[in-house]
PDB file of C-alpha atoms in Angstrom:
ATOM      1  CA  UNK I1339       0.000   0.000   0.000  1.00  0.00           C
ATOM      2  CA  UNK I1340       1.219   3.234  -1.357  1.00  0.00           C
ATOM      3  CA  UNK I1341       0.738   6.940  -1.813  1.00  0.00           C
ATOM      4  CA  UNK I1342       2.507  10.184  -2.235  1.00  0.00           C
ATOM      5  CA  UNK I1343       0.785  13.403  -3.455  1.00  0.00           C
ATOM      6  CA  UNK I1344       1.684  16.944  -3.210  1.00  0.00           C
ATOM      7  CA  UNK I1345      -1.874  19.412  -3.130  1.00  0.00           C
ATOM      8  CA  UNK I1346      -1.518  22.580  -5.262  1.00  0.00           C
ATOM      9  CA  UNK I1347      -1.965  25.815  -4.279  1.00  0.00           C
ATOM     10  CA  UNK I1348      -5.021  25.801  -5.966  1.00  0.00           C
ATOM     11  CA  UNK I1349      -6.097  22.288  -4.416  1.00  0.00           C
ATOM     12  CA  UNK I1350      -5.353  24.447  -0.941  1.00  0.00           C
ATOM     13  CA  UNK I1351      -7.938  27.277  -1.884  1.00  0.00           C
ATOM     14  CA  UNK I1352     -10.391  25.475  -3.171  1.00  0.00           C
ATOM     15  CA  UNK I1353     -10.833  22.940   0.175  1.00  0.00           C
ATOM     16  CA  UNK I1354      -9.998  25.627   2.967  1.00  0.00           C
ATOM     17  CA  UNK I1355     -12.117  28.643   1.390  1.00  0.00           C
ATOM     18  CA  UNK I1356     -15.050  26.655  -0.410  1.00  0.00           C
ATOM     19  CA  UNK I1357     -15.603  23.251   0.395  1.00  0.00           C
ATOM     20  CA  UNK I1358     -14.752  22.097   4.150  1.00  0.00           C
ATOM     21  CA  UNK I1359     -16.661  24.931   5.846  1.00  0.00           C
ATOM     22  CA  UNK I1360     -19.695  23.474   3.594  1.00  0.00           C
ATOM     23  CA  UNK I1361     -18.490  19.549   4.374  1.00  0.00           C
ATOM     24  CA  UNK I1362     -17.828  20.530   8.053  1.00  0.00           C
ATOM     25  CA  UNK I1363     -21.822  21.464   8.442  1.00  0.00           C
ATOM     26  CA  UNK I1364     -22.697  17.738   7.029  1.00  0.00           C
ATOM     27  CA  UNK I1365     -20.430  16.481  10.576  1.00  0.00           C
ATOM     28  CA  UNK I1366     -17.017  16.497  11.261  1.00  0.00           C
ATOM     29  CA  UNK I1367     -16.011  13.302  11.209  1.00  0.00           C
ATOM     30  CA  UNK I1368     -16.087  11.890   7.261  1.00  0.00           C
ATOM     31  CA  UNK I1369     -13.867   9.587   4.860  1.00  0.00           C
ATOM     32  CA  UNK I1370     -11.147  10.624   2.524  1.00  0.00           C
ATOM     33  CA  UNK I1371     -11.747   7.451  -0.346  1.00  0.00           C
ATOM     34  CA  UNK I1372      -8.669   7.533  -3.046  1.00  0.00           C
ATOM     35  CA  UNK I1373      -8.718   6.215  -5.864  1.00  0.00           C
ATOM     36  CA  UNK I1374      -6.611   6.365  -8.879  1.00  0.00           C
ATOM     37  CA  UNK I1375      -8.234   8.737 -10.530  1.00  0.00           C
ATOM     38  CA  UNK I1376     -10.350  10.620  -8.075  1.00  0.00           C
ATOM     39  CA  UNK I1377     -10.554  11.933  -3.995  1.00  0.00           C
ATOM     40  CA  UNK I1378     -13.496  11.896  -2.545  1.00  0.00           C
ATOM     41  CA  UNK I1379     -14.656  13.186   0.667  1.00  0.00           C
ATOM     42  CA  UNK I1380     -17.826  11.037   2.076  1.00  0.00           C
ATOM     43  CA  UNK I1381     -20.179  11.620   5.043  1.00  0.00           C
ATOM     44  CA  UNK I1382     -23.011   9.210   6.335  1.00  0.00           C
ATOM     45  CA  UNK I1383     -22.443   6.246   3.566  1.00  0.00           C
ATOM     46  CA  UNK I1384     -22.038   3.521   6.069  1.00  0.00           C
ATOM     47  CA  UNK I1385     -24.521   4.410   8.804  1.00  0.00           C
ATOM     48  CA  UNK I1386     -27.119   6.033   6.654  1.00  0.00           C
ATOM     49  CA  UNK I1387     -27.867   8.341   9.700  1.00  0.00           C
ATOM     50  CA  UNK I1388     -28.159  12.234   8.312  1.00  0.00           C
ATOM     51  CA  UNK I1389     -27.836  13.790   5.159  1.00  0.00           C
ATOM     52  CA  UNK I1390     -25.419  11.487   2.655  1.00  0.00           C
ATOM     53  CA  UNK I1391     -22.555  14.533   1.303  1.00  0.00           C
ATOM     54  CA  UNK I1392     -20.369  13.199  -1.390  1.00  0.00           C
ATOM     55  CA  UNK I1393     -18.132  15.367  -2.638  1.00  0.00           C
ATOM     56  CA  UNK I1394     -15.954  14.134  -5.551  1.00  0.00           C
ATOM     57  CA  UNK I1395     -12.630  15.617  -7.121  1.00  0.00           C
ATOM     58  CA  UNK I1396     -10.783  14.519  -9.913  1.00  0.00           C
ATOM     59  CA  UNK I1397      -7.215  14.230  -8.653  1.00  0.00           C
ATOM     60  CA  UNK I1398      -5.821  16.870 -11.217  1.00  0.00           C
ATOM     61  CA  UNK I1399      -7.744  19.118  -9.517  1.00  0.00           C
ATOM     62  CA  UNK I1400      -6.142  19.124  -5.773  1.00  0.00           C
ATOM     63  CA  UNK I1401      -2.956  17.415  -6.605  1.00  0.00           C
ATOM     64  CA  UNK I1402       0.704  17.016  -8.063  1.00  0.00           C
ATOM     65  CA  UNK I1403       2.535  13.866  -8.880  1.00  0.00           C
ATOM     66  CA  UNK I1404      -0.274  11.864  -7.447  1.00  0.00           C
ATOM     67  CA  UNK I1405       0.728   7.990  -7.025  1.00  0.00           C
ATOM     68  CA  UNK I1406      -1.290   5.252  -5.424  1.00  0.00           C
ATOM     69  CA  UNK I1407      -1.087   1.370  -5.215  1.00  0.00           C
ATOM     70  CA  UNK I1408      -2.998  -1.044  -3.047  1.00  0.00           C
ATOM     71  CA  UNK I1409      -3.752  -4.913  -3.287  1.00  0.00           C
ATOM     72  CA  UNK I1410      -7.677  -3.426  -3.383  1.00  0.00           C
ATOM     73  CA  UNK I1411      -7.863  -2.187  -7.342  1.00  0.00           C
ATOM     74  CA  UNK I1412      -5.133   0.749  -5.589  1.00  0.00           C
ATOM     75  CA  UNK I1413      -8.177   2.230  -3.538  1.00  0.00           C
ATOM     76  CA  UNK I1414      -7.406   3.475   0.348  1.00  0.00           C
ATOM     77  CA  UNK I1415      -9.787   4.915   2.549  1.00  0.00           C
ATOM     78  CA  UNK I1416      -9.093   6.709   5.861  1.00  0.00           C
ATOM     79  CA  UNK I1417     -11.691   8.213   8.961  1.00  0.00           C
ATOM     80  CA  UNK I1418     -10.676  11.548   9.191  1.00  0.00           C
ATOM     81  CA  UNK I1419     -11.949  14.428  11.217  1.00  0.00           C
ATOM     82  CA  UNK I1420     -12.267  17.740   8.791  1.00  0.00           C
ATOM     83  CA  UNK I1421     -11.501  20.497  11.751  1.00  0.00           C
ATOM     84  CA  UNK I1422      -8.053  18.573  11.937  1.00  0.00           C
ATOM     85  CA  UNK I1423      -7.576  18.268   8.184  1.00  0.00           C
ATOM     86  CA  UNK I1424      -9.051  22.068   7.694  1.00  0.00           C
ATOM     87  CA  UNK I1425      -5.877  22.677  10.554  1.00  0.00           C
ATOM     88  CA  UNK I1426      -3.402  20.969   8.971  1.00  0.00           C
ATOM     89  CA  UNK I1427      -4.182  23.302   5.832  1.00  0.00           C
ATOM     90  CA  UNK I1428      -4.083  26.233   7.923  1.00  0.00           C
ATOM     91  CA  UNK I1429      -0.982  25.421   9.327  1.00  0.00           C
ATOM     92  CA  UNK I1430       0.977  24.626   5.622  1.00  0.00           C
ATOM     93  CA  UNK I1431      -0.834  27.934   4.445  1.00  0.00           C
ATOM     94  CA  UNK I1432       1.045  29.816   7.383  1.00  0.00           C
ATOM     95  CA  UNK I1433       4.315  28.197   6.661  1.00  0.00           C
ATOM     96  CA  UNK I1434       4.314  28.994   3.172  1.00  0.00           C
ATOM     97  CA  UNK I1435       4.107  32.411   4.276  1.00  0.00           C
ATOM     98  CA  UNK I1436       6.850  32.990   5.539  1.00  0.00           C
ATOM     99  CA  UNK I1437       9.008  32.188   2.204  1.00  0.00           C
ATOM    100  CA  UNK I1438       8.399  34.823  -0.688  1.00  0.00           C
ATOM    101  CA  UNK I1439       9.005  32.033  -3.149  1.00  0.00           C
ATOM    102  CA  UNK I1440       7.028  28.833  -2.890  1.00  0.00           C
ATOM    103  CA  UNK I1441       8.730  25.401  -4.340  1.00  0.00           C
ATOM    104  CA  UNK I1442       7.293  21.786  -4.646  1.00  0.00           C
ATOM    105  CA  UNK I1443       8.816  21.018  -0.986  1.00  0.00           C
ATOM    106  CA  UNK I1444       7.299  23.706   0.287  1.00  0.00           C
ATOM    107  CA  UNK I1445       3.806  22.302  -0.624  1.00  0.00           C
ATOM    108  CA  UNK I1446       1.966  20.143   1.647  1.00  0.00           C
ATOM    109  CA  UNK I1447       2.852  16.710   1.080  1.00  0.00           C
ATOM    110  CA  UNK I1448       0.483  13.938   1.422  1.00  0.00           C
ATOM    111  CA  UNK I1449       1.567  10.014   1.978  1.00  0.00           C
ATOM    112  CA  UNK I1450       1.540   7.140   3.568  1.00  0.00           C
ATOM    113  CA  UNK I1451       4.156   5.801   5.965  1.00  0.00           C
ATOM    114  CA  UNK I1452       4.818   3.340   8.317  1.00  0.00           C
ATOM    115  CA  UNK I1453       5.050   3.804  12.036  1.00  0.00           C
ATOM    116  CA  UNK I1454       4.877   2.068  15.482  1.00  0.00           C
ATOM    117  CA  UNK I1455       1.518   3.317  17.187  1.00  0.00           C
ATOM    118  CA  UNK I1456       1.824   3.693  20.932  1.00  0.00           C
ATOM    119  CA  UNK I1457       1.883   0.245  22.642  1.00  0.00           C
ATOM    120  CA  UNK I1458       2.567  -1.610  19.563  1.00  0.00           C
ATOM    121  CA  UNK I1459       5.120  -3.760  17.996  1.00  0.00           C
ATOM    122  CA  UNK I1460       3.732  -4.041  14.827  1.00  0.00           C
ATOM    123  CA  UNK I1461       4.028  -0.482  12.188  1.00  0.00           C
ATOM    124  CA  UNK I1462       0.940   0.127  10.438  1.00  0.00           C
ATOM    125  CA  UNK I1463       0.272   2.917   7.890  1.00  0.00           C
ATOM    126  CA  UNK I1464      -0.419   6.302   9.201  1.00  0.00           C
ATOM    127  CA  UNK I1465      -1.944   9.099   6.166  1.00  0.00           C
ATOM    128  CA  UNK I1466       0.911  11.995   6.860  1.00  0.00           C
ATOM    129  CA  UNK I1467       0.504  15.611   5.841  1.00  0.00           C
ATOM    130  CA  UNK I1468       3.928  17.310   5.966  1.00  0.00           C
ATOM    131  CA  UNK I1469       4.897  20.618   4.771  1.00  0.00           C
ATOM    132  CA  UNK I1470       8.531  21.746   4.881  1.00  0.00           C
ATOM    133  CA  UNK I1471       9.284  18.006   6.302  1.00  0.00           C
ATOM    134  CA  UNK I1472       7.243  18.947   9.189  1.00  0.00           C
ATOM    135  CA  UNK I1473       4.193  16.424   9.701  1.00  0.00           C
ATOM    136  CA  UNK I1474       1.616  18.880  10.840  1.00  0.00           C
ATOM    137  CA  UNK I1475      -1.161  15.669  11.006  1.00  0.00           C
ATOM    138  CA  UNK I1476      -1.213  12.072  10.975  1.00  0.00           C
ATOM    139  CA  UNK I1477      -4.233   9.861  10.367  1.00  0.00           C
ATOM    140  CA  UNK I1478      -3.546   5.805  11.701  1.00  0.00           C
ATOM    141  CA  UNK I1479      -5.301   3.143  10.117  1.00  0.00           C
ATOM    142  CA  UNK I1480      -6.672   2.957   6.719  1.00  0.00           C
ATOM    143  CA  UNK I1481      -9.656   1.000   6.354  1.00  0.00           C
ATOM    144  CA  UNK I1482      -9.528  -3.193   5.933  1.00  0.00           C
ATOM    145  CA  UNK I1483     -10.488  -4.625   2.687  1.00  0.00           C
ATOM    146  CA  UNK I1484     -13.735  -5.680   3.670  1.00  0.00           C
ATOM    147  CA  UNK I1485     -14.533  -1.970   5.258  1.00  0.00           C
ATOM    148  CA  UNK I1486     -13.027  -0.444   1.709  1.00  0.00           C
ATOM    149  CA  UNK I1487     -15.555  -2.876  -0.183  1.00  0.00           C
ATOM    150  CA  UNK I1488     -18.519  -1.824   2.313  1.00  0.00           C
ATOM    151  CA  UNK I1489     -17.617   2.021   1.503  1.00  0.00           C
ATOM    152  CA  UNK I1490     -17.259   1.339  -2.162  1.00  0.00           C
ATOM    153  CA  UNK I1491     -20.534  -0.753  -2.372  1.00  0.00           C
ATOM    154  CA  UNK I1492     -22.185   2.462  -0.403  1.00  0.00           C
ATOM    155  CA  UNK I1493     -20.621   4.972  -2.395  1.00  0.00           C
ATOM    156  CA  UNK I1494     -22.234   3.076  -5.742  1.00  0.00           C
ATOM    157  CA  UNK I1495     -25.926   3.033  -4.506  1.00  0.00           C
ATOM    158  CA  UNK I1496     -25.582   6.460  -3.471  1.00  0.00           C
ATOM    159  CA  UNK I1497     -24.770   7.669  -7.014  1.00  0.00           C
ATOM    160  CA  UNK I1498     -28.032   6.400  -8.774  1.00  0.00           C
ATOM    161  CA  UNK I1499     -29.842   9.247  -8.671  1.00  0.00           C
ATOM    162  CA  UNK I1500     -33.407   9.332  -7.692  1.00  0.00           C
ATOM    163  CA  UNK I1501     -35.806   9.550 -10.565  1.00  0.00           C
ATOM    164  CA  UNK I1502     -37.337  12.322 -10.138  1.00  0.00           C
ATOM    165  CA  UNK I1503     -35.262  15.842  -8.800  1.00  0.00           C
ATOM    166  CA  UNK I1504     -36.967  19.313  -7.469  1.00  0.00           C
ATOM    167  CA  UNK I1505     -34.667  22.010  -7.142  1.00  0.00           C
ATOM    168  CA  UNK I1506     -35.322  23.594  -3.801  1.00  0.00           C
ATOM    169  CA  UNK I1507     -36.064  27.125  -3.338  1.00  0.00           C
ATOM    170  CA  UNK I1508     -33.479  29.328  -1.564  1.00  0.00           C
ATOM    171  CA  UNK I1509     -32.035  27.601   1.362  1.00  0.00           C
ATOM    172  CA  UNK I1510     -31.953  30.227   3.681  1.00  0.00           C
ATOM    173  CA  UNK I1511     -35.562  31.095   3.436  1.00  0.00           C
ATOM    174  CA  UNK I1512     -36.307  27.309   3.897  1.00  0.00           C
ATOM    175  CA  UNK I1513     -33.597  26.910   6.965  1.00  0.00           C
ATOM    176  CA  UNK I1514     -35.600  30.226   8.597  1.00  0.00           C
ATOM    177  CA  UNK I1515     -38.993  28.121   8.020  1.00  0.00           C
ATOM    178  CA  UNK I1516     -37.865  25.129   9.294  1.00  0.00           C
ATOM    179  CA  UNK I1517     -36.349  26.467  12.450  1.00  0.00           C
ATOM    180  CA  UNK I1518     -39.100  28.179  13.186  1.00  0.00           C
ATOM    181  CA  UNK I1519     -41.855  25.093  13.036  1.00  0.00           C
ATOM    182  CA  UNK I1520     -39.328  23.693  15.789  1.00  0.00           C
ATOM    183  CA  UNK I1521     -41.473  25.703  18.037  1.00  0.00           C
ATOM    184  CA  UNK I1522     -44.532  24.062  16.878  1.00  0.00           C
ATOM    185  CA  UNK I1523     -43.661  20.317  16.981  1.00  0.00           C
ATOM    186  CA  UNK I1524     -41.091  18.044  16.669  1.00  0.00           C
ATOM    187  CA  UNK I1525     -42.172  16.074  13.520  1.00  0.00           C
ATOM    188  CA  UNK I1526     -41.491  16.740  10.301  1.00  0.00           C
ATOM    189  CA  UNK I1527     -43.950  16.268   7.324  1.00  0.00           C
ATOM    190  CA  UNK I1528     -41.791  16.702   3.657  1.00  0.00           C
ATOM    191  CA  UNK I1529     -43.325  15.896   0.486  1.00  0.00           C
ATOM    192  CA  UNK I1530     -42.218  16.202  -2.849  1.00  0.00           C
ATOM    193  CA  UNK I1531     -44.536  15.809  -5.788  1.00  0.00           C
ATOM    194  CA  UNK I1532     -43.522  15.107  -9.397  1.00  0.00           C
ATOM    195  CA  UNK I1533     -45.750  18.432 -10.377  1.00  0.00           C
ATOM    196  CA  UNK I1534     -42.795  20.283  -9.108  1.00  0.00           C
ATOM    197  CA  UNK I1535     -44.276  20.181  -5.313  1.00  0.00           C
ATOM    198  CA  UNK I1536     -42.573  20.593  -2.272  1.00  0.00           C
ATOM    199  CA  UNK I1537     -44.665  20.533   1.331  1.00  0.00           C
ATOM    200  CA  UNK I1538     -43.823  21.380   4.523  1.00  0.00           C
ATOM    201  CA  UNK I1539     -45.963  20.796   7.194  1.00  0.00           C
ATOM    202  CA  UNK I1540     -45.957  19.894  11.403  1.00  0.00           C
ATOM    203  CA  UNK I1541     -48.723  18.119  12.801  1.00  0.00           C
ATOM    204  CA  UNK I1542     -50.032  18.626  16.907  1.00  0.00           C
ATOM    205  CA  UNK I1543     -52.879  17.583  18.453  1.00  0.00           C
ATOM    206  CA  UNK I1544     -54.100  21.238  18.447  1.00  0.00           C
ATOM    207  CA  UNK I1545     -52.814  23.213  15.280  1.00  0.00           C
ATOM    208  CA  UNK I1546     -51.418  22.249  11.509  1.00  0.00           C
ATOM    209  CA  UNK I1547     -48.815  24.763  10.483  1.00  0.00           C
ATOM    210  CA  UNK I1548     -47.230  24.350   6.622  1.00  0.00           C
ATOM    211  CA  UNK I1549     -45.794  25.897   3.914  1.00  0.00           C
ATOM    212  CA  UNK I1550     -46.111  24.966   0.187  1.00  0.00           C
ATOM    213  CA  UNK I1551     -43.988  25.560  -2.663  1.00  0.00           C
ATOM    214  CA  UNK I1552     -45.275  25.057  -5.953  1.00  0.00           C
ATOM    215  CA  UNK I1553     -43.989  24.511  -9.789  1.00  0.00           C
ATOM    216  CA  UNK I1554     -40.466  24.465  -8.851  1.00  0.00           C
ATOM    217  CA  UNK I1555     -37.618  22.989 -11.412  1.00  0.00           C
ATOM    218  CA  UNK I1556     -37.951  19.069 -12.303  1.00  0.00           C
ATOM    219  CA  UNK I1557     -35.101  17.192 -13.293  1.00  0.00           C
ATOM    220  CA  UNK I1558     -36.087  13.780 -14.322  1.00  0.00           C
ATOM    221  CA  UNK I1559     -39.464  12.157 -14.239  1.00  0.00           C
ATOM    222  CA  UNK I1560     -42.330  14.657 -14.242  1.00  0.00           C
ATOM    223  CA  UNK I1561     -45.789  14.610 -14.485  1.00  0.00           C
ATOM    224  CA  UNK I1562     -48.757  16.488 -15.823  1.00  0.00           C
ATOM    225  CA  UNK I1563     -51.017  17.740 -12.285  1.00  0.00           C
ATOM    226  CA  UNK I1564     -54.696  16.821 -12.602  1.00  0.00           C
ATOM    227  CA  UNK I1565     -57.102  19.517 -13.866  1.00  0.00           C
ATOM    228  CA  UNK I1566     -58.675  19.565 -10.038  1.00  0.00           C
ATOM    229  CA  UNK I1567     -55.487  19.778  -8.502  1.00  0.00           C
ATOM    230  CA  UNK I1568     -55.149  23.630  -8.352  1.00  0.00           C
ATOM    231  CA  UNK I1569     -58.741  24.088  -6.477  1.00  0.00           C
ATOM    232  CA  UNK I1570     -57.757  21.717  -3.803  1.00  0.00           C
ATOM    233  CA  UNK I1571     -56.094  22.712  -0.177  1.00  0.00           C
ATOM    234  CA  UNK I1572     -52.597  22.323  -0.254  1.00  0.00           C
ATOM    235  CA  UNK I1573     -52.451  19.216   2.430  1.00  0.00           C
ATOM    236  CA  UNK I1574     -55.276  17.525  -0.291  1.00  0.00           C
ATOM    237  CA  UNK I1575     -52.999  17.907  -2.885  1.00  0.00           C
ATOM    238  CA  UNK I1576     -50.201  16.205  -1.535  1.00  0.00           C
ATOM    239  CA  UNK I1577     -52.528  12.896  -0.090  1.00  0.00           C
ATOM    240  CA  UNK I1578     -53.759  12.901  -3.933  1.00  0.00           C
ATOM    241  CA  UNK I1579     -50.417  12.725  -5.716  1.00  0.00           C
ATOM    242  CA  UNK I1580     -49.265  10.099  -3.001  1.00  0.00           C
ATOM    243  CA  UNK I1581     -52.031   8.271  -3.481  1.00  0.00           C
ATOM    244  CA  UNK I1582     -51.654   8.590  -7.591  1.00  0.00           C
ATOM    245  CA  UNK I1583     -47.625   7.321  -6.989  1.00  0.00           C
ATOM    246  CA  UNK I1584     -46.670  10.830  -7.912  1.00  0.00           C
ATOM    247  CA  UNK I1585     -44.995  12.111  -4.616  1.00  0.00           C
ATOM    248  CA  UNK I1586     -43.609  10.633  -1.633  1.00  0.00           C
ATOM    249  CA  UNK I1587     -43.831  12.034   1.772  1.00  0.00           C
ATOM    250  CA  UNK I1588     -41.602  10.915   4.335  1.00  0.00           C
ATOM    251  CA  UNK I1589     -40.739  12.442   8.294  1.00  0.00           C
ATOM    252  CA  UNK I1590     -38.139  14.373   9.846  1.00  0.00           C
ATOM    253  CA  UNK I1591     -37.120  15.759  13.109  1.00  0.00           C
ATOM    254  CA  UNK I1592     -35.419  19.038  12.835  1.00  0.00           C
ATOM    255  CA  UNK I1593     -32.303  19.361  14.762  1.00  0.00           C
ATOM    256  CA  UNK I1594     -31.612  15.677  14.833  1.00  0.00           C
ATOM    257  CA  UNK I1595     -30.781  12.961  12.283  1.00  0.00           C
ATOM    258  CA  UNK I1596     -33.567  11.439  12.914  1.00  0.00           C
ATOM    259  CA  UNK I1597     -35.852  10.572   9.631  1.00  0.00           C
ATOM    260  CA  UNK I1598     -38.144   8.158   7.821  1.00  0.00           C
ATOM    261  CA  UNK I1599     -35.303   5.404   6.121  1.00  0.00           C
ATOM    262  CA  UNK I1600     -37.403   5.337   3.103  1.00  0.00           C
ATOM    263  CA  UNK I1601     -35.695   8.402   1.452  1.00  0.00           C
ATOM    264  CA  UNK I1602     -32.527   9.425   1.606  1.00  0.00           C
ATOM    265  CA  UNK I1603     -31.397  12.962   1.851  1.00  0.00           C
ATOM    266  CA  UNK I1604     -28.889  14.244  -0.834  1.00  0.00           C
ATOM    267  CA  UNK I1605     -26.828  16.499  -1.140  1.00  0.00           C
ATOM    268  CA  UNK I1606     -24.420  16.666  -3.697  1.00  0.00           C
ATOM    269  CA  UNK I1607     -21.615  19.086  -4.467  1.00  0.00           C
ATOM    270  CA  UNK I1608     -20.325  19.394  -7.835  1.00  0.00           C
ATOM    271  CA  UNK I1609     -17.808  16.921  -9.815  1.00  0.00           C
ATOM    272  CA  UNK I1610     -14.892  18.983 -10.332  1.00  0.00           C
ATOM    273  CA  UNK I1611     -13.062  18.186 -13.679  1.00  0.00           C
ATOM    274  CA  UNK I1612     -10.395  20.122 -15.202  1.00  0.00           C
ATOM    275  CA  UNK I1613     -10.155  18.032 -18.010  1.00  0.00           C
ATOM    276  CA  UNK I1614     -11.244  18.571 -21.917  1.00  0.00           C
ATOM    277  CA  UNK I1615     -14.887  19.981 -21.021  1.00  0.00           C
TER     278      UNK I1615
END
């Protein structure tokens, strides 16, 4: 099991500025897969508790003179936590600073090497990030084939896309609706119609509060609503289009990662590729 990469500047920016202060709100604990061609940060793919984050980079896109071999199809996964990884970019970005002119051992080096753990006569691989030859964070124990397999196997089902898509409205407005029906109850009502429906809704024994949006973007399968659909109450629509096998409404406790295991919830940051596009 080998592998040596250096991350680019750019690789540097892009992670620390844009995409682990997004990953870090999915949990802080994720994997780092790599494979020969891509690195991949995943959250919630094993224990399908919370929202499933996968986000994918081709390795051109972080990294120089980027080698890997393993006896499993040179794949190796490690457990990291991101407020230690986002620290160990911190801390290569603040030694680079201190040299006007930045060479390829001045980058942060990534690779694997072999060490005695505390307590232990036997070395096992440890994922090192060293800048300047200073490791500024170590990683121990990559997964074991049959874990790597698991994650793979995970990583594969979470790909196929459902068939039908509906582009949310703005986030914020729907993270300021949410948190305010915590007040109300603590179960969640979502359903998404193929009409380009999304319904919001918490349930007590004395009051109904909701919030509908309507004809929002479709990707995927779509339907035509009913001619009667647009004269009935919002909470009738959505029991109709169940009903028809046109939506889906599933629960979910806000402020927990608690929901229905029917569904899964997505979300997917963009495949970054450099390449001939």
């Amino acid at each position: 099991m080998k592998f040596k990469a250096f991350l680019t500047d750019n690789g540097v920016t892009l992670l620390e500025k844009r995409f682990f202060p997004a990953l870090d709100k999915m949990g802080r604990i994720c994997h780092l897969y790599l494979t020969k061609d891509y690195a991949i940060f995943l959250h919630n793919l094993l224990n399908g508790d919370g929202v499933q984050s996968i986000a994918q980079f081709r390795k051109e896109a972080l990294f120089d003179d980027y080698r890997i071999s393993s006896q499993n199809e040179d794949r190796i996964a490690f457990t990291v936590d991101l407020a230690l990884l986002q620290r160990a970019l911190r801390s290569s970005i603040s030694i680079s600073s201190t040299t006007t002119t930045t060479t390829v051992t001045d980058r942060l080096q990534i690779k694997l090497v072999k060490k005695l753990p505390p307590n232990s006569q036997q070395p096992m691989p440890f994922l090192s990030f060293e800048s300047k030859s200073a490791v500024v964070q170590e990683w121990a124990k990559p997964l074991s084939r049959a874990d790597l397999l698991e994650l793979q196997t995970a990583l594969d089902m979470a790909q196929d896309l459902p068939q039908t898509l509906v582009r949310v409205p703005d986030l914020g407005q729907l993270q300021s609706f949410v948190d305010r029906l915590k007040h109300v109850g603590d179960l969640l009502n979502i359903s998404v119609a193929q009409y380009g429906d999304l319904h919001l809704q918490v349930s007590t024994t004395l009051i109904s509060l909701g919030q509908e949006f309507r004809k929002l973007q479709v990707v995927g399968v779509q339907a035509e609503e009913p001619p009667s659909y647009r004269d009935m109450s919002a909470q009738s629509r959505t029991e109709m289009a169940v009903q028809r096998g046109e939506a889906m409404s599933v629960f979910f406790i806000p402020g927990t990662r608690h929901n229905d295991n029917s569904i899964s919830l997505h979300c997917r940051l963009p495949v970054l590729d450099p390449g001939s596009g």
